[in-house]
Amino acid sequence: MGVENVEEADNSSSVSDSIEGRLSNFKITSSNCYLISDVTIFKYCLGGLIDKALLLKEVATSASEEELFRLANEVSLYSGCSHHRRQIVIAKRLIEEGTKIWNSISQNNRLIQWEKVIFEIEEQFMRITCSSTRSLTEQDFELLRRIAGCREHMGQENFEKMWRWLYPVMFYISK
């Protein structure tokens, strides 16, 4: 019986080693697959508009589409508000396209003329909404200028304010 007890003891330690090994592998795998922490999710849920925008910009630039879908679903679940889901899901494209457009129209200038922005915005509106007939009106452009907070010239910060508002509108019109 003493031999059986030793074998049982050996067997149980190898089982616990095996479980610990699987758990540590799970932790490694899960951390590699999903980099957005619970703290980030709750910061987003509890943050104000500016906090959410900054956090989303930071997360969206480094997260995969899959991670953004998971973040969107968890924020929707924990906040009880499903309207956050679409904002989070389109964030990566919003940032990437906005950066590309800003770089194209600014050509490394700090400020650009509003008139130059109008043509690019009109072109992007037609492209994203998939419409060849619906265009932006003078009233639309005045509203966009007020949203951006600029006058005759626009900086990148002004452009980003306007783009964060306009892109979701264009995205929803296209659906």
Tab-separated table of C-alpha atoms in Angstrom:
chain	number	residue	atom	x	y	z
A	1	MET	CA	0.000	0.000	0.000
A	2	GLY	CA	2.876	2.346	0.602
A	3	VAL	CA	3.906	2.024	-3.026
A	4	GLU	CA	0.372	2.812	-4.191
A	5	ASN	CA	0.321	5.962	-2.033
A	6	VAL	CA	3.597	7.122	-3.562
A	7	GLU	CA	2.214	6.522	-7.050
A	8	GLU	CA	-0.961	8.417	-6.163
A	9	ALA	CA	1.103	11.306	-4.811
A	10	ASP	CA	3.236	11.335	-7.952
A	11	ASN	CA	0.158	11.098	-10.117
A	12	SER	CA	-1.590	13.982	-8.351
A	13	SER	CA	1.447	16.256	-8.623
A	14	SER	CA	1.749	15.542	-12.335
A	15	VAL	CA	-1.947	16.340	-12.745
A	16	SER	CA	-1.548	19.660	-10.924
A	17	ASP	CA	1.567	20.419	-12.987
A	18	SER	CA	-0.412	19.624	-16.099
A	19	ILE	CA	-3.281	21.909	-15.030
A	20	GLU	CA	-0.877	24.738	-14.154
A	21	GLY	CA	0.824	24.257	-17.499
A	22	ARG	CA	-2.469	24.466	-19.350
A	23	LEU	CA	-3.505	27.536	-17.360
A	24	SER	CA	-0.249	29.345	-18.073
A	25	ASN	CA	-0.592	28.449	-21.759
A	26	PHE	CA	-4.146	29.774	-21.694
A	27	LYS	CA	-2.964	33.047	-20.158
A	28	ILE	CA	-0.287	33.437	-22.799
A	29	THR	CA	-2.658	32.557	-25.609
A	30	SER	CA	-5.436	34.777	-24.361
A	31	SER	CA	-3.104	37.724	-23.814
A	32	ASN	CA	-1.731	37.311	-27.333
A	33	CYS	CA	-5.211	37.105	-28.804
A	34	TYR	CA	-6.785	40.002	-26.956
A	35	LEU	CA	-4.772	42.992	-25.847
A	36	ILE	CA	-7.594	45.254	-24.631
A	37	SER	CA	-7.847	45.003	-20.863
A	38	ASP	CA	-10.955	45.043	-18.694
A	39	VAL	CA	-9.703	48.341	-17.256
A	40	THR	CA	-9.787	49.856	-20.747
A	41	ILE	CA	-13.315	48.571	-21.277
A	42	PHE	CA	-14.538	50.079	-18.019
A	43	LYS	CA	-12.686	53.364	-18.634
A	44	TYR	CA	-14.539	53.608	-21.920
A	45	CYS	CA	-17.883	52.777	-20.299
A	46	LEU	CA	-17.423	55.326	-17.521
A	47	GLY	CA	-15.581	58.067	-19.412
A	48	GLY	CA	-16.892	61.316	-20.790
A	49	LEU	CA	-16.990	62.139	-24.496
A	50	ILE	CA	-13.430	63.448	-24.680
A	51	ASP	CA	-12.071	60.535	-22.640
A	52	LYS	CA	-13.895	58.065	-24.886
A	53	ALA	CA	-12.622	59.727	-28.057
A	54	LEU	CA	-9.005	59.729	-26.864
A	55	LEU	CA	-9.187	56.177	-25.564
A	56	LEU	CA	-10.819	54.915	-28.736
A	57	LYS	CA	-8.230	56.667	-30.899
A	58	GLU	CA	-5.432	55.057	-28.892
A	59	VAL	CA	-6.986	51.587	-28.922
A	60	ALA	CA	-8.160	51.627	-32.550
A	61	THR	CA	-4.738	52.437	-33.959
A	62	SER	CA	-3.172	49.297	-32.473
A	63	ALA	CA	-6.098	46.868	-32.135
A	64	SER	CA	-7.218	44.369	-34.740
A	65	GLU	CA	-10.733	44.389	-36.192
A	66	GLU	CA	-11.530	41.337	-34.055
A	67	GLU	CA	-10.381	43.109	-30.889
A	68	LEU	CA	-12.517	46.121	-31.750
A	69	PHE	CA	-15.559	43.871	-32.250
A	70	ARG	CA	-14.955	42.318	-28.836
A	71	LEU	CA	-14.489	45.752	-27.247
A	72	ALA	CA	-17.686	46.962	-28.924
A	73	ASN	CA	-19.692	44.006	-27.658
A	74	GLU	CA	-18.344	44.258	-24.120
A	75	VAL	CA	-18.881	48.025	-23.908
A	76	SER	CA	-22.413	47.518	-25.200
A	77	LEU	CA	-23.005	44.776	-22.633
A	78	TYR	CA	-21.553	46.615	-19.615
A	79	SER	CA	-22.949	50.050	-20.446
A	80	GLY	CA	-26.345	48.768	-21.552
A	81	CYS	CA	-26.109	51.000	-24.626
A	82	SER	CA	-25.916	49.302	-27.993
A	83	HIS	CA	-25.296	52.594	-29.829
A	84	HIS	CA	-21.619	52.488	-28.766
A	85	ARG	CA	-21.083	49.310	-30.751
A	86	ARG	CA	-21.065	50.857	-34.240
A	87	GLN	CA	-18.889	53.776	-33.143
A	88	ILE	CA	-16.240	51.399	-31.877
A	89	VAL	CA	-16.440	49.043	-34.854
A	90	ILE	CA	-15.875	51.822	-37.420
A	91	ALA	CA	-13.213	53.630	-35.363
A	92	LYS	CA	-10.207	52.011	-37.027
A	93	ARG	CA	-11.392	52.879	-40.551
A	94	LEU	CA	-12.407	56.368	-39.427
A	95	ILE	CA	-8.915	57.059	-38.076
A	96	GLU	CA	-7.053	55.440	-40.977
A	97	GLU	CA	-9.083	57.206	-43.670
A	98	GLY	CA	-9.025	60.522	-41.817
A	99	THR	CA	-5.240	60.381	-41.440
A	100	LYS	CA	-4.802	59.472	-45.107
A	101	ILE	CA	-7.062	62.324	-46.240
A	102	TRP	CA	-5.432	64.869	-43.931
A	103	ASN	CA	-1.956	63.891	-45.161
A	104	SER	CA	-3.146	64.154	-48.756
A	105	ILE	CA	-4.714	67.607	-48.465
A	106	SER	CA	-2.260	69.151	-46.000
A	107	GLN	CA	0.935	68.002	-47.752
A	108	ASN	CA	2.829	68.478	-44.460
A	109	ASN	CA	1.453	71.993	-43.903
A	110	ARG	CA	0.216	72.835	-40.426
A	111	LEU	CA	-2.743	74.849	-41.733
A	112	ILE	CA	-4.693	74.557	-44.968
A	113	GLN	CA	-7.341	76.740	-46.567
A	114	TRP	CA	-10.942	75.797	-45.892
A	115	GLU	CA	-11.729	76.034	-49.633
A	116	LYS	CA	-9.207	73.268	-50.324
A	117	VAL	CA	-10.876	71.066	-47.693
A	118	ILE	CA	-14.332	71.512	-49.234
A	119	PHE	CA	-13.374	69.793	-52.491
A	120	GLU	CA	-11.794	66.813	-50.740
A	121	ILE	CA	-14.709	66.427	-48.310
A	122	GLU	CA	-17.197	66.512	-51.192
A	123	GLU	CA	-15.221	63.830	-53.038
A	124	GLN	CA	-14.991	61.620	-49.932
A	125	PHE	CA	-18.691	62.100	-49.227
A	126	MET	CA	-19.609	60.885	-52.713
A	127	ARG	CA	-17.199	57.932	-52.449
A	128	ILE	CA	-18.183	56.736	-48.959
A	129	THR	CA	-21.931	57.173	-49.408
A	130	CYS	CA	-21.755	55.515	-52.841
A	131	SER	CA	-23.894	58.303	-54.224
A	132	SER	CA	-23.430	60.126	-57.491
A	133	THR	CA	-26.478	62.337	-56.977
A	134	ARG	CA	-26.497	63.396	-53.305
A	135	SER	CA	-23.876	66.004	-52.536
A	136	LEU	CA	-23.219	68.357	-49.662
A	137	THR	CA	-24.922	71.749	-49.686
A	138	GLU	CA	-23.571	75.130	-48.641
A	139	GLN	CA	-25.474	74.688	-45.355
A	140	ASP	CA	-23.756	71.321	-44.818
A	141	PHE	CA	-20.353	72.921	-45.299
A	142	GLU	CA	-21.198	75.755	-42.899
A	143	LEU	CA	-22.228	73.213	-40.280
A	144	LEU	CA	-19.003	71.252	-40.842
A	145	ARG	CA	-16.963	74.441	-40.477
A	146	ARG	CA	-18.681	75.193	-37.156
A	147	ILE	CA	-18.141	71.624	-35.947
A	148	ALA	CA	-14.460	71.904	-36.873
A	149	GLY	CA	-14.185	75.241	-35.083
A	150	CYS	CA	-12.267	76.945	-37.873
A	151	ARG	CA	-12.617	79.941	-40.166
A	152	GLU	CA	-10.563	80.414	-43.342
A	153	HIS	CA	-7.845	77.932	-42.350
A	154	MET	CA	-7.991	74.495	-40.809
A	155	GLY	CA	-5.460	72.594	-38.718
A	156	GLN	CA	-5.289	68.856	-38.169
A	157	GLU	CA	-7.130	69.092	-34.845
A	158	ASN	CA	-9.994	70.957	-36.539
A	159	PHE	CA	-10.071	68.411	-39.341
A	160	GLU	CA	-10.193	65.506	-36.879
A	161	LYS	CA	-13.129	67.077	-34.991
A	162	MET	CA	-15.064	67.464	-38.209
A	163	TRP	CA	-14.074	64.018	-39.529
A	164	ARG	CA	-15.164	62.258	-36.300
A	165	TRP	CA	-18.604	63.743	-36.819
A	166	LEU	CA	-18.867	63.426	-40.609
A	167	TYR	CA	-17.477	59.913	-41.136
A	168	PRO	CA	-20.190	58.092	-39.130
A	169	VAL	CA	-22.846	60.142	-40.935
A	170	MET	CA	-21.429	59.136	-44.323
A	171	PHE	CA	-21.054	55.543	-43.160
A	172	TYR	CA	-24.717	55.311	-42.104
A	173	ILE	CA	-25.978	56.993	-45.277
A	174	SER	CA	-24.163	54.332	-47.295
A	175	LYS	CA	-26.025	51.486	-45.513
